[in-house]
Structure formats: structure tokens, C-alpha cells
């Protein structure tokens, strides 16, 4: 039984370390505004040997139309996206140039 306590403590710490970044990310982004955007282009960028799926979008914010290039998509492919399709994004309340895809 004495050997079980350190193992359980280690497992609890590893679980907390795995969950904590996701909780902090969610807490930071919950104040961001959800805005519908329109896809302008979906493509792969290859910096080095890795292909990154990226999306260019336009959206309206405070009466202005904004265009943002190179939003990273966490899904592996962009073939299911077509220009003109709607996609939700999160926009920072401080600076509307800062935005991420709401996936």
C-alpha cells in the first residue's frame, strides 16, 4: 500500500499537467467574440518539410470588412473547404486583427 501512494500522486500530477493547458486556453478565449466569417482561400503552406493547412477569411467587425491571411486550421485537410463557405472565428476584444478559427 505504501508503494501505491507515490504512483497515484504521480498519476494525478500527470493528469493535471495534461488538462491545465486546455483549461487556461479556454479561459483566455472565452471573452473573445464569435463572428461568422467567409472563406476566401484554403491552402497548404510548406515552411520546411511540414505542410500546414491555412485559411484566408473575411469578416465584418464594427462596420468594417477585414481580411485575414493564414489562419491555422487544426484539422488535417482543407479539401472540404470552398471559397464562400461560412466558418466561425474568434476575434480578440482588444485587437480585432487577432483572430483564430473556432474549431
PDB file of N, CA and C in Angstrom:
ATOM      1  N   UNK A   1       0.820  -1.199   0.000  1.00  0.00           N
ATOM      2  CA  UNK A   1       0.000   0.000   0.000  1.00  0.00           C
ATOM      3  C   UNK A   1       0.862   1.262   0.000  1.00  0.00           C
ATOM      4  N   UNK A   2       2.014   1.190   0.645  1.00  0.00           N
ATOM      5  CA  UNK A   2       2.913   2.336   0.700  1.00  0.00           C
ATOM      6  C   UNK A   2       3.475   2.688  -0.663  1.00  0.00           C
ATOM      7  N   UNK A   3       3.641   1.692  -1.544  1.00  0.00           N
ATOM      8  CA  UNK A   3       4.143   1.953  -2.889  1.00  0.00           C
ATOM      9  C   UNK A   3       3.070   2.541  -3.798  1.00  0.00           C
ATOM     10  N   UNK A   4       1.827   2.371  -3.435  1.00  0.00           N
ATOM     11  CA  UNK A   4       0.718   2.831  -4.265  1.00  0.00           C
ATOM     12  C   UNK A   4       0.509   4.346  -4.175  1.00  0.00           C
ATOM     13  N   UNK A   5       0.796   4.939  -3.024  1.00  0.00           N
ATOM     14  CA  UNK A   5       0.571   6.374  -2.821  1.00  0.00           C
ATOM     15  C   UNK A   5       1.431   7.222  -3.768  1.00  0.00           C
ATOM     16  N   UNK A   6       2.741   6.972  -3.887  1.00  0.00           N
ATOM     17  CA  UNK A   6       3.516   7.786  -4.838  1.00  0.00           C
ATOM     18  C   UNK A   6       3.071   7.604  -6.290  1.00  0.00           C
ATOM     19  N   UNK A   7       2.660   6.393  -6.638  1.00  0.00           N
ATOM     20  CA  UNK A   7       2.201   6.141  -8.006  1.00  0.00           C
ATOM     21  C   UNK A   7       0.923   6.917  -8.286  1.00  0.00           C
ATOM     22  N   UNK A   8      -0.019   6.883  -7.350  1.00  0.00           N
ATOM     23  CA  UNK A   8      -1.273   7.623  -7.535  1.00  0.00           C
ATOM     24  C   UNK A   8      -1.032   9.131  -7.551  1.00  0.00           C
ATOM     25  N   UNK A   9      -0.108   9.596  -6.719  1.00  0.00           N
ATOM     26  CA  UNK A   9       0.225  11.021  -6.717  1.00  0.00           C
ATOM     27  C   UNK A   9       0.829  11.437  -8.058  1.00  0.00           C
ATOM     28  N   UNK A  10       1.725  10.615  -8.570  1.00  0.00           N
ATOM     29  CA  UNK A  10       2.340  10.904  -9.863  1.00  0.00           C
ATOM     30  C   UNK A  10       1.302  10.908 -10.985  1.00  0.00           C
ATOM     31  N   UNK A  11       0.376   9.946 -10.964  1.00  0.00           N
ATOM     32  CA  UNK A  11      -0.683   9.908 -11.979  1.00  0.00           C
ATOM     33  C   UNK A  11      -1.589  11.133 -11.891  1.00  0.00           C
ATOM     34  N   UNK A  12      -1.903  11.574 -10.669  1.00  0.00           N
ATOM     35  CA  UNK A  12      -2.735  12.769 -10.501  1.00  0.00           C
ATOM     36  C   UNK A  12      -2.019  14.011 -11.031  1.00  0.00           C
ATOM     37  N   UNK A  13      -0.720  14.130 -10.760  1.00  0.00           N
ATOM     38  CA  UNK A  13       0.043  15.274 -11.267  1.00  0.00           C
ATOM     39  C   UNK A  13       0.146  15.256 -12.786  1.00  0.00           C
ATOM     40  N   UNK A  14       0.325  14.074 -13.363  1.00  0.00           N
ATOM     41  CA  UNK A  14       0.388  13.969 -14.820  1.00  0.00           C
ATOM     42  C   UNK A  14      -0.955  14.325 -15.449  1.00  0.00           C
ATOM     43  N   UNK A  15      -2.063  13.916 -14.822  1.00  0.00           N
ATOM     44  CA  UNK A  15      -3.391  14.268 -15.324  1.00  0.00           C
ATOM     45  C   UNK A  15      -3.635  15.763 -15.258  1.00  0.00           C
ATOM     46  N   UNK A  16      -3.225  16.386 -14.147  1.00  0.00           N
ATOM     47  CA  UNK A  16      -3.390  17.837 -14.012  1.00  0.00           C
ATOM     48  C   UNK A  16      -2.536  18.575 -15.043  1.00  0.00           C
ATOM     49  N   UNK A  17      -1.327  18.081 -15.287  1.00  0.00           N
ATOM     50  CA  UNK A  17      -0.451  18.720 -16.274  1.00  0.00           C
ATOM     51  C   UNK A  17      -1.013  18.594 -17.685  1.00  0.00           C
ATOM     52  N   UNK A  18      -1.757  17.524 -17.945  1.00  0.00           N
ATOM     53  CA  UNK A  18      -2.347  17.344 -19.274  1.00  0.00           C
ATOM     54  C   UNK A  18      -3.577  18.222 -19.471  1.00  0.00           C
ATOM     55  N   UNK A  19      -4.349  18.443 -18.432  1.00  0.00           N
ATOM     56  CA  UNK A  19      -5.609  19.186 -18.536  1.00  0.00           C
ATOM     57  C   UNK A  19      -5.404  20.692 -18.390  1.00  0.00           C
ATOM     58  N   UNK A  20      -4.437  21.115 -17.605  1.00  0.00           N
ATOM     59  CA  UNK A  20      -4.252  22.533 -17.291  1.00  0.00           C
ATOM     60  C   UNK A  20      -4.073  23.434 -18.516  1.00  0.00           C
ATOM     61  N   UNK A  21      -3.255  23.089 -19.512  1.00  0.00           N
ATOM     62  CA  UNK A  21      -3.143  23.985 -20.679  1.00  0.00           C
ATOM     63  C   UNK A  21      -4.461  24.190 -21.416  1.00  0.00           C
ATOM     64  N   UNK A  22      -5.263  23.146 -21.539  1.00  0.00           N
ATOM     65  CA  UNK A  22      -6.554  23.282 -22.220  1.00  0.00           C
ATOM     66  C   UNK A  22      -7.494  24.183 -21.425  1.00  0.00           C
ATOM     67  N   UNK A  23      -7.488  24.066 -20.106  1.00  0.00           N
ATOM     68  CA  UNK A  23      -8.344  24.921 -19.281  1.00  0.00           C
ATOM     69  C   UNK A  23      -7.914  26.387 -19.364  1.00  0.00           C
ATOM     70  N   UNK A  24      -6.617  26.640 -19.331  1.00  0.00           N
ATOM     71  CA  UNK A  24      -6.138  28.015 -19.454  1.00  0.00           C
ATOM     72  C   UNK A  24      -6.460  28.600 -20.820  1.00  0.00           C
ATOM     73  N   UNK A  25      -6.310  27.805 -21.868  1.00  0.00           N
ATOM     74  CA  UNK A  25      -6.633  28.251 -23.222  1.00  0.00           C
ATOM     75  C   UNK A  25      -8.119  28.602 -23.327  1.00  0.00           C
ATOM     76  N   UNK A  26      -8.987  27.758 -22.783  1.00  0.00           N
ATOM     77  CA  UNK A  26     -10.431  28.010 -22.828  1.00  0.00           C
ATOM     78  C   UNK A  26     -10.774  29.270 -22.033  1.00  0.00           C
ATOM     79  N   UNK A  27     -10.163  29.448 -20.865  1.00  0.00           N
ATOM     80  CA  UNK A  27     -10.459  30.605 -20.031  1.00  0.00           C
ATOM     81  C   UNK A  27     -10.027  31.897 -20.716  1.00  0.00           C
ATOM     82  N   UNK A  28      -8.865  31.863 -21.376  1.00  0.00           N
ATOM     83  CA  UNK A  28      -8.364  33.036 -22.072  1.00  0.00           C
ATOM     84  C   UNK A  28      -9.254  33.416 -23.246  1.00  0.00           C
ATOM     85  N   UNK A  29      -9.770  32.426 -23.951  1.00  0.00           N
ATOM     86  CA  UNK A  29     -10.524  32.691 -25.177  1.00  0.00           C
ATOM     87  C   UNK A  29     -12.024  32.854 -24.957  1.00  0.00           C
ATOM     88  N   UNK A  30     -12.538  32.668 -23.755  1.00  0.00           N
ATOM     89  CA  UNK A  30     -13.991  32.754 -23.588  1.00  0.00           C
ATOM     90  C   UNK A  30     -14.509  34.183 -23.700  1.00  0.00           C
ATOM     91  N   UNK A  31     -13.652  35.185 -23.543  1.00  0.00           N
ATOM     92  CA  UNK A  31     -14.075  36.580 -23.706  1.00  0.00           C
ATOM     93  C   UNK A  31     -14.024  37.032 -25.162  1.00  0.00           C
ATOM     94  N   UNK A  32     -13.397  36.236 -26.001  1.00  0.00           N
ATOM     95  CA  UNK A  32     -13.303  36.588 -27.414  1.00  0.00           C
ATOM     96  C   UNK A  32     -14.676  36.489 -28.060  1.00  0.00           C
ATOM     97  N   UNK A  33     -14.931  37.324 -29.058  1.00  0.00           N
ATOM     98  CA  UNK A  33     -16.234  37.343 -29.723  1.00  0.00           C
ATOM     99  C   UNK A  33     -16.277  36.316 -30.846  1.00  0.00           C
ATOM    100  N   UNK A  34     -17.400  35.595 -30.933  1.00  0.00           N
ATOM    101  CA  UNK A  34     -17.612  34.652 -32.035  1.00  0.00           C
ATOM    102  C   UNK A  34     -18.270  35.410 -33.183  1.00  0.00           C
ATOM    103  N   UNK A  35     -17.624  35.369 -34.341  1.00  0.00           N
ATOM    104  CA  UNK A  35     -18.107  36.103 -35.509  1.00  0.00           C
ATOM    105  C   UNK A  35     -18.121  35.153 -36.700  1.00  0.00           C
ATOM    106  N   UNK A  36     -19.191  35.174 -37.491  1.00  0.00           N
ATOM    107  CA  UNK A  36     -19.174  34.362 -38.716  1.00  0.00           C
ATOM    108  C   UNK A  36     -18.276  35.021 -39.763  1.00  0.00           C
ATOM    109  N   UNK A  37     -17.460  34.218 -40.402  1.00  0.00           N
ATOM    110  CA  UNK A  37     -16.554  34.709 -41.444  1.00  0.00           C
ATOM    111  C   UNK A  37     -16.822  33.942 -42.730  1.00  0.00           C
ATOM    112  N   UNK A  38     -16.223  34.422 -43.814  1.00  0.00           N
ATOM    113  CA  UNK A  38     -16.372  33.773 -45.111  1.00  0.00           C
ATOM    114  C   UNK A  38     -14.989  33.382 -45.610  1.00  0.00           C
ATOM    115  N   UNK A  39     -14.868  32.156 -46.090  1.00  0.00           N
ATOM    116  CA  UNK A  39     -13.588  31.649 -46.571  1.00  0.00           C
ATOM    117  C   UNK A  39     -13.269  32.268 -47.925  1.00  0.00           C
ATOM    118  N   UNK A  40     -12.077  32.818 -48.047  1.00  0.00           N
ATOM    119  CA  UNK A  40     -11.595  33.340 -49.325  1.00  0.00           C
ATOM    120  C   UNK A  40     -10.705  32.321 -50.024  1.00  0.00           C
ATOM    121  N   UNK A  41      -9.883  31.617 -49.249  1.00  0.00           N
ATOM    122  CA  UNK A  41      -8.987  30.602 -49.812  1.00  0.00           C
ATOM    123  C   UNK A  41      -8.610  29.614 -48.720  1.00  0.00           C
ATOM    124  N   UNK A  42      -8.424  28.366 -49.110  1.00  0.00           N
ATOM    125  CA  UNK A  42      -7.944  27.317 -48.209  1.00  0.00           C
ATOM    126  C   UNK A  42      -6.799  26.610 -48.923  1.00  0.00           C
ATOM    127  N   UNK A  43      -5.664  26.522 -48.272  1.00  0.00           N
ATOM    128  CA  UNK A  43      -4.469  26.010 -48.948  1.00  0.00           C
ATOM    129  C   UNK A  43      -3.494  25.436 -47.926  1.00  0.00           C
ATOM    130  N   UNK A  44      -2.441  24.824 -48.434  1.00  0.00           N
ATOM    131  CA  UNK A  44      -1.354  24.312 -47.602  1.00  0.00           C
ATOM    132  C   UNK A  44      -0.127  25.198 -47.790  1.00  0.00           C
ATOM    133  N   UNK A  45       0.524  25.528 -46.700  1.00  0.00           N
ATOM    134  CA  UNK A  45       1.812  26.217 -46.746  1.00  0.00           C
ATOM    135  C   UNK A  45       2.866  25.223 -46.271  1.00  0.00           C
ATOM    136  N   UNK A  46       4.024  25.250 -46.896  1.00  0.00           N
ATOM    137  CA  UNK A  46       5.064  24.283 -46.538  1.00  0.00           C
ATOM    138  C   UNK A  46       6.342  24.998 -46.114  1.00  0.00           C
ATOM    139  N   UNK A  47       6.390  25.457 -44.858  1.00  0.00           N
ATOM    140  CA  UNK A  47       7.655  26.005 -44.354  1.00  0.00           C
ATOM    141  C   UNK A  47       8.551  24.844 -43.921  1.00  0.00           C
ATOM    142  N   UNK A  48       9.538  24.546 -44.694  1.00  0.00           N
ATOM    143  CA  UNK A  48      10.377  23.392 -44.375  1.00  0.00           C
ATOM    144  C   UNK A  48       9.750  22.119 -44.910  1.00  0.00           C
ATOM    145  N   UNK A  49       9.703  21.089 -44.072  1.00  0.00           N
ATOM    146  CA  UNK A  49       9.182  19.796 -44.503  1.00  0.00           C
ATOM    147  C   UNK A  49       7.751  19.541 -44.048  1.00  0.00           C
ATOM    148  N   UNK A  50       7.164  20.464 -43.300  1.00  0.00           N
ATOM    149  CA  UNK A  50       5.828  20.272 -42.755  1.00  0.00           C
ATOM    150  C   UNK A  50       4.808  21.073 -43.556  1.00  0.00           C
ATOM    151  N   UNK A  51       3.689  20.443 -43.905  1.00  0.00           N
ATOM    152  CA  UNK A  51       2.600  21.142 -44.601  1.00  0.00           C
ATOM    153  C   UNK A  51       1.575  21.609 -43.571  1.00  0.00           C
ATOM    154  N   UNK A  52       1.304  22.905 -43.555  1.00  0.00           N
ATOM    155  CA  UNK A  52       0.341  23.478 -42.619  1.00  0.00           C
ATOM    156  C   UNK A  52      -0.931  23.860 -43.361  1.00  0.00           C
ATOM    157  N   UNK A  53      -2.107  23.389 -42.886  1.00  0.00           N
ATOM    158  CA  UNK A  53      -3.360  23.814 -43.511  1.00  0.00           C
ATOM    159  C   UNK A  53      -3.726  25.229 -43.046  1.00  0.00           C
ATOM    160  N   UNK A  54      -3.869  26.149 -43.987  1.00  0.00           N
ATOM    161  CA  UNK A  54      -4.170  27.546 -43.674  1.00  0.00           C
ATOM    162  C   UNK A  54      -5.426  27.997 -44.406  1.00  0.00           C
ATOM    163  N   UNK A  55      -6.093  29.006 -43.835  1.00  0.00           N
ATOM    164  CA  UNK A  55      -7.331  29.536 -44.398  1.00  0.00           C
ATOM    165  C   UNK A  55      -7.251  31.059 -44.395  1.00  0.00           C
ATOM    166  N   UNK A  56      -7.636  31.682 -45.499  1.00  0.00           N
ATOM    167  CA  UNK A  56      -7.802  33.137 -45.575  1.00  0.00           C
ATOM    168  C   UNK A  56      -9.292  33.432 -45.444  1.00  0.00           C
ATOM    169  N   UNK A  57      -9.661  34.391 -44.586  1.00  0.00           N
ATOM    170  CA  UNK A  57     -11.072  34.692 -44.348  1.00  0.00           C
ATOM    171  C   UNK A  57     -11.316  36.198 -44.410  1.00  0.00           C
ATOM    172  N   UNK A  58     -12.584  36.557 -44.648  1.00  0.00           N
ATOM    173  CA  UNK A  58     -13.041  37.933 -44.496  1.00  0.00           C
ATOM    174  C   UNK A  58     -14.200  37.923 -43.516  1.00  0.00           C
ATOM    175  N   UNK A  59     -14.306  39.005 -42.740  1.00  0.00           N
ATOM    176  CA  UNK A  59     -15.414  39.130 -41.795  1.00  0.00           C
ATOM    177  C   UNK A  59     -15.706  40.601 -41.570  1.00  0.00           C
ATOM    178  N   UNK A  60     -16.911  40.874 -41.086  1.00  0.00           N
ATOM    179  CA  UNK A  60     -17.322  42.246 -40.779  1.00  0.00           C
ATOM    180  C   UNK A  60     -17.250  42.440 -39.278  1.00  0.00           C
ATOM    181  N   UNK A  61     -16.591  43.538 -38.887  1.00  0.00           N
ATOM    182  CA  UNK A  61     -16.451  43.856 -37.469  1.00  0.00           C
ATOM    183  C   UNK A  61     -16.585  45.360 -37.300  1.00  0.00           C
ATOM    184  N   UNK A  62     -17.555  45.778 -36.533  1.00  0.00           N
ATOM    185  CA  UNK A  62     -17.801  47.199 -36.256  1.00  0.00           C
ATOM    186  C   UNK A  62     -17.967  48.003 -37.543  1.00  0.00           C
ATOM    187  N   UNK A  63     -18.682  47.436 -38.517  1.00  0.00           N
ATOM    188  CA  UNK A  63     -18.948  48.134 -39.761  1.00  0.00           C
ATOM    189  C   UNK A  63     -17.832  48.066 -40.786  1.00  0.00           C
ATOM    190  N   UNK A  64     -16.705  47.457 -40.446  1.00  0.00           N
ATOM    191  CA  UNK A  64     -15.582  47.329 -41.377  1.00  0.00           C
ATOM    192  C   UNK A  64     -15.463  45.892 -41.849  1.00  0.00           C
ATOM    193  N   UNK A  65     -15.067  45.720 -43.100  1.00  0.00           N
ATOM    194  CA  UNK A  65     -14.767  44.386 -43.611  1.00  0.00           C
ATOM    195  C   UNK A  65     -13.272  44.162 -43.472  1.00  0.00           C
ATOM    196  N   UNK A  66     -12.913  43.083 -42.822  1.00  0.00           N
ATOM    197  CA  UNK A  66     -11.499  42.778 -42.586  1.00  0.00           C
ATOM    198  C   UNK A  66     -11.113  41.502 -43.317  1.00  0.00           C
ATOM    199  N   UNK A  67      -9.885  41.454 -43.796  1.00  0.00           N
ATOM    200  CA  UNK A  67      -9.337  40.292 -44.480  1.00  0.00           C
ATOM    201  C   UNK A  67      -8.145  39.792 -43.668  1.00  0.00           C
ATOM    202  N   UNK A  68      -8.154  38.504 -43.334  1.00  0.00           N
ATOM    203  CA  UNK A  68      -7.067  37.918 -42.543  1.00  0.00           C
ATOM    204  C   UNK A  68      -6.494  36.742 -43.312  1.00  0.00           C
ATOM    205  N   UNK A  69      -5.184  36.750 -43.486  1.00  0.00           N
ATOM    206  CA  UNK A  69      -4.493  35.672 -44.209  1.00  0.00           C
ATOM    207  C   UNK A  69      -3.867  34.694 -43.221  1.00  0.00           C
ATOM    208  N   UNK A  70      -3.878  33.432 -43.621  1.00  0.00           N
ATOM    209  CA  UNK A  70      -3.085  32.422 -42.936  1.00  0.00           C
ATOM    210  C   UNK A  70      -3.535  32.009 -41.560  1.00  0.00           C
ATOM    211  N   UNK A  71      -4.848  31.870 -41.341  1.00  0.00           N
ATOM    212  CA  UNK A  71      -5.302  31.320 -40.069  1.00  0.00           C
ATOM    213  C   UNK A  71      -5.052  29.819 -40.075  1.00  0.00           C
ATOM    214  N   UNK A  72      -4.430  29.318 -39.041  1.00  0.00           N
ATOM    215  CA  UNK A  72      -4.072  27.899 -38.972  1.00  0.00           C
ATOM    216  C   UNK A  72      -5.303  27.068 -38.666  1.00  0.00           C
ATOM    217  N   UNK A  73      -5.498  26.025 -39.445  1.00  0.00           N
ATOM    218  CA  UNK A  73      -6.604  25.097 -39.220  1.00  0.00           C
ATOM    219  C   UNK A  73      -6.043  23.866 -38.537  1.00  0.00           C
ATOM    220  N   UNK A  74      -6.702  23.417 -37.464  1.00  0.00           N
ATOM    221  CA  UNK A  74      -6.189  22.276 -36.704  1.00  0.00           C
ATOM    222  C   UNK A  74      -6.588  20.951 -37.320  1.00  0.00           C
ATOM    223  N   UNK A  75      -7.599  20.953 -38.174  1.00  0.00           N
ATOM    224  CA  UNK A  75      -7.930  19.730 -38.905  1.00  0.00           C
ATOM    225  C   UNK A  75      -6.820  19.481 -39.924  1.00  0.00           C
ATOM    226  N   UNK A  76      -6.700  18.255 -40.363  1.00  0.00           N
ATOM    227  CA  UNK A  76      -5.574  17.890 -41.215  1.00  0.00           C
ATOM    228  C   UNK A  76      -5.735  18.299 -42.671  1.00  0.00           C
ATOM    229  N   UNK A  77      -6.961  18.457 -43.140  1.00  0.00           N
ATOM    230  CA  UNK A  77      -7.129  18.754 -44.561  1.00  0.00           C
ATOM    231  C   UNK A  77      -7.963  20.011 -44.764  1.00  0.00           C
ATOM    232  N   UNK A  78      -7.796  20.603 -45.935  1.00  0.00           N
ATOM    233  CA  UNK A  78      -8.582  21.780 -46.298  1.00  0.00           C
ATOM    234  C   UNK A  78      -9.417  21.517 -47.544  1.00  0.00           C
ATOM    235  N   UNK A  79      -9.427  20.264 -48.008  1.00  0.00           N
ATOM    236  CA  UNK A  79     -10.168  19.940 -49.227  1.00  0.00           C
ATOM    237  C   UNK A  79     -11.677  20.090 -49.049  1.00  0.00           C
ATOM    238  N   UNK A  80     -12.175  19.972 -47.808  1.00  0.00           N
ATOM    239  CA  UNK A  80     -13.615  20.094 -47.580  1.00  0.00           C
ATOM    240  C   UNK A  80     -14.074  21.551 -47.517  1.00  0.00           C
ATOM    241  N   UNK A  81     -13.150  22.508 -47.585  1.00  0.00           N
ATOM    242  CA  UNK A  81     -13.492  23.928 -47.541  1.00  0.00           C
ATOM    243  C   UNK A  81     -13.450  24.526 -48.940  1.00  0.00           C
ATOM    244  N   UNK A  82     -14.446  25.347 -49.239  1.00  0.00           N
ATOM    245  CA  UNK A  82     -14.506  26.005 -50.550  1.00  0.00           C
ATOM    246  C   UNK A  82     -14.647  27.512 -50.338  1.00  0.00           C
ATOM    247  N   UNK A  83     -14.138  28.323 -51.250  1.00  0.00           N
ATOM    248  CA  UNK A  83     -14.317  29.769 -51.135  1.00  0.00           C
ATOM    249  C   UNK A  83     -15.801  30.136 -51.075  1.00  0.00           C
ATOM    250  N   UNK A  84     -16.131  31.016 -50.149  1.00  0.00           N
ATOM    251  CA  UNK A  84     -17.512  31.433 -49.957  1.00  0.00           C
ATOM    252  C   UNK A  84     -18.220  30.698 -48.839  1.00  0.00           C
ATOM    253  N   UNK A  85     -17.658  29.589 -48.370  1.00  0.00           N
ATOM    254  CA  UNK A  85     -18.268  28.845 -47.262  1.00  0.00           C
ATOM    255  C   UNK A  85     -18.150  29.649 -45.967  1.00  0.00           C
ATOM    256  N   UNK A  86     -19.163  29.563 -45.099  1.00  0.00           N
ATOM    257  CA  UNK A  86     -19.050  30.235 -43.803  1.00  0.00           C
ATOM    258  C   UNK A  86     -18.180  29.412 -42.850  1.00  0.00           C
ATOM    259  N   UNK A  87     -17.481  30.101 -41.973  1.00  0.00           N
ATOM    260  CA  UNK A  87     -16.663  29.444 -40.957  1.00  0.00           C
ATOM    261  C   UNK A  87     -16.640  30.358 -39.733  1.00  0.00           C
ATOM    262  N   UNK A  88     -16.845  29.819 -38.529  1.00  0.00           N
ATOM    263  CA  UNK A  88     -16.828  30.673 -37.343  1.00  0.00           C
ATOM    264  C   UNK A  88     -15.394  30.985 -36.903  1.00  0.00           C
ATOM    265  N   UNK A  89     -15.177  32.218 -36.463  1.00  0.00           N
ATOM    266  CA  UNK A  89     -13.875  32.604 -35.932  1.00  0.00           C
ATOM    267  C   UNK A  89     -14.072  33.271 -34.579  1.00  0.00           C
ATOM    268  N   UNK A  90     -13.009  33.326 -33.795  1.00  0.00           N
ATOM    269  CA  UNK A  90     -12.987  34.052 -32.529  1.00  0.00           C
ATOM    270  C   UNK A  90     -12.117  35.288 -32.723  1.00  0.00           C
ATOM    271  N   UNK A  91     -12.645  36.454 -32.352  1.00  0.00           N
ATOM    272  CA  UNK A  91     -11.930  37.718 -32.525  1.00  0.00           C
ATOM    273  C   UNK A  91     -11.628  38.296 -31.148  1.00  0.00           C
ATOM    274  N   UNK A  92     -10.406  38.762 -30.975  1.00  0.00           N
ATOM    275  CA  UNK A  92      -9.972  39.328 -29.700  1.00  0.00           C
ATOM    276  C   UNK A  92     -10.750  40.604 -29.390  1.00  0.00           C
ATOM    277  N   UNK A  93     -11.165  40.792 -28.127  1.00  0.00           N
ATOM    278  CA  UNK A  93     -11.863  42.031 -27.774  1.00  0.00           C
ATOM    279  C   UNK A  93     -10.927  43.237 -27.738  1.00  0.00           C
ATOM    280  N   UNK A  94      -9.633  43.011 -27.635  1.00  0.00           N
ATOM    281  CA  UNK A  94      -8.656  44.097 -27.555  1.00  0.00           C
ATOM    282  C   UNK A  94      -8.239  44.574 -28.940  1.00  0.00           C
ATOM    283  N   UNK A  95      -7.936  43.629 -29.827  1.00  0.00           N
ATOM    284  CA  UNK A  95      -7.436  43.965 -31.158  1.00  0.00           C
ATOM    285  C   UNK A  95      -8.120  43.053 -32.166  1.00  0.00           C
ATOM    286  N   UNK A  96      -8.948  43.613 -33.034  1.00  0.00           N
ATOM    287  CA  UNK A  96      -9.721  42.776 -33.958  1.00  0.00           C
ATOM    288  C   UNK A  96      -8.855  42.160 -35.052  1.00  0.00           C
ATOM    289  N   UNK A  97      -7.572  42.540 -35.132  1.00  0.00           N
ATOM    290  CA  UNK A  97      -6.677  41.869 -36.082  1.00  0.00           C
ATOM    291  C   UNK A  97      -6.232  40.508 -35.563  1.00  0.00           C
ATOM    292  N   UNK A  98      -6.402  40.273 -34.273  1.00  0.00           N
ATOM    293  CA  UNK A  98      -6.057  38.979 -33.685  1.00  0.00           C
ATOM    294  C   UNK A  98      -7.288  38.090 -33.714  1.00  0.00           C
ATOM    295  N   UNK A  99      -7.221  37.005 -34.451  1.00  0.00           N
ATOM    296  CA  UNK A  99      -8.343  36.085 -34.523  1.00  0.00           C
ATOM    297  C   UNK A  99      -7.837  34.674 -34.794  1.00  0.00           C
ATOM    298  N   UNK A 100      -8.663  33.703 -34.434  1.00  0.00           N
ATOM    299  CA  UNK A 100      -8.364  32.288 -34.653  1.00  0.00           C
ATOM    300  C   UNK A 100      -9.633  31.614 -35.140  1.00  0.00           C
ATOM    301  N   UNK A 101      -9.478  30.481 -35.800  1.00  0.00           N
ATOM    302  CA  UNK A 101     -10.642  29.702 -36.206  1.00  0.00           C
ATOM    303  C   UNK A 101     -11.272  29.077 -34.978  1.00  0.00           C
ATOM    304  N   UNK A 102     -12.582  29.079 -34.914  1.00  0.00           N
ATOM    305  CA  UNK A 102     -13.315  28.491 -33.790  1.00  0.00           C
ATOM    306  C   UNK A 102     -13.587  27.034 -34.113  1.00  0.00           C
ATOM    307  N   UNK A 103     -12.622  26.170 -33.786  1.00  0.00           N
ATOM    308  CA  UNK A 103     -12.765  24.740 -34.087  1.00  0.00           C
ATOM    309  C   UNK A 103     -12.905  23.959 -32.813  1.00  0.00           C
TER     310      UNK A 103
END
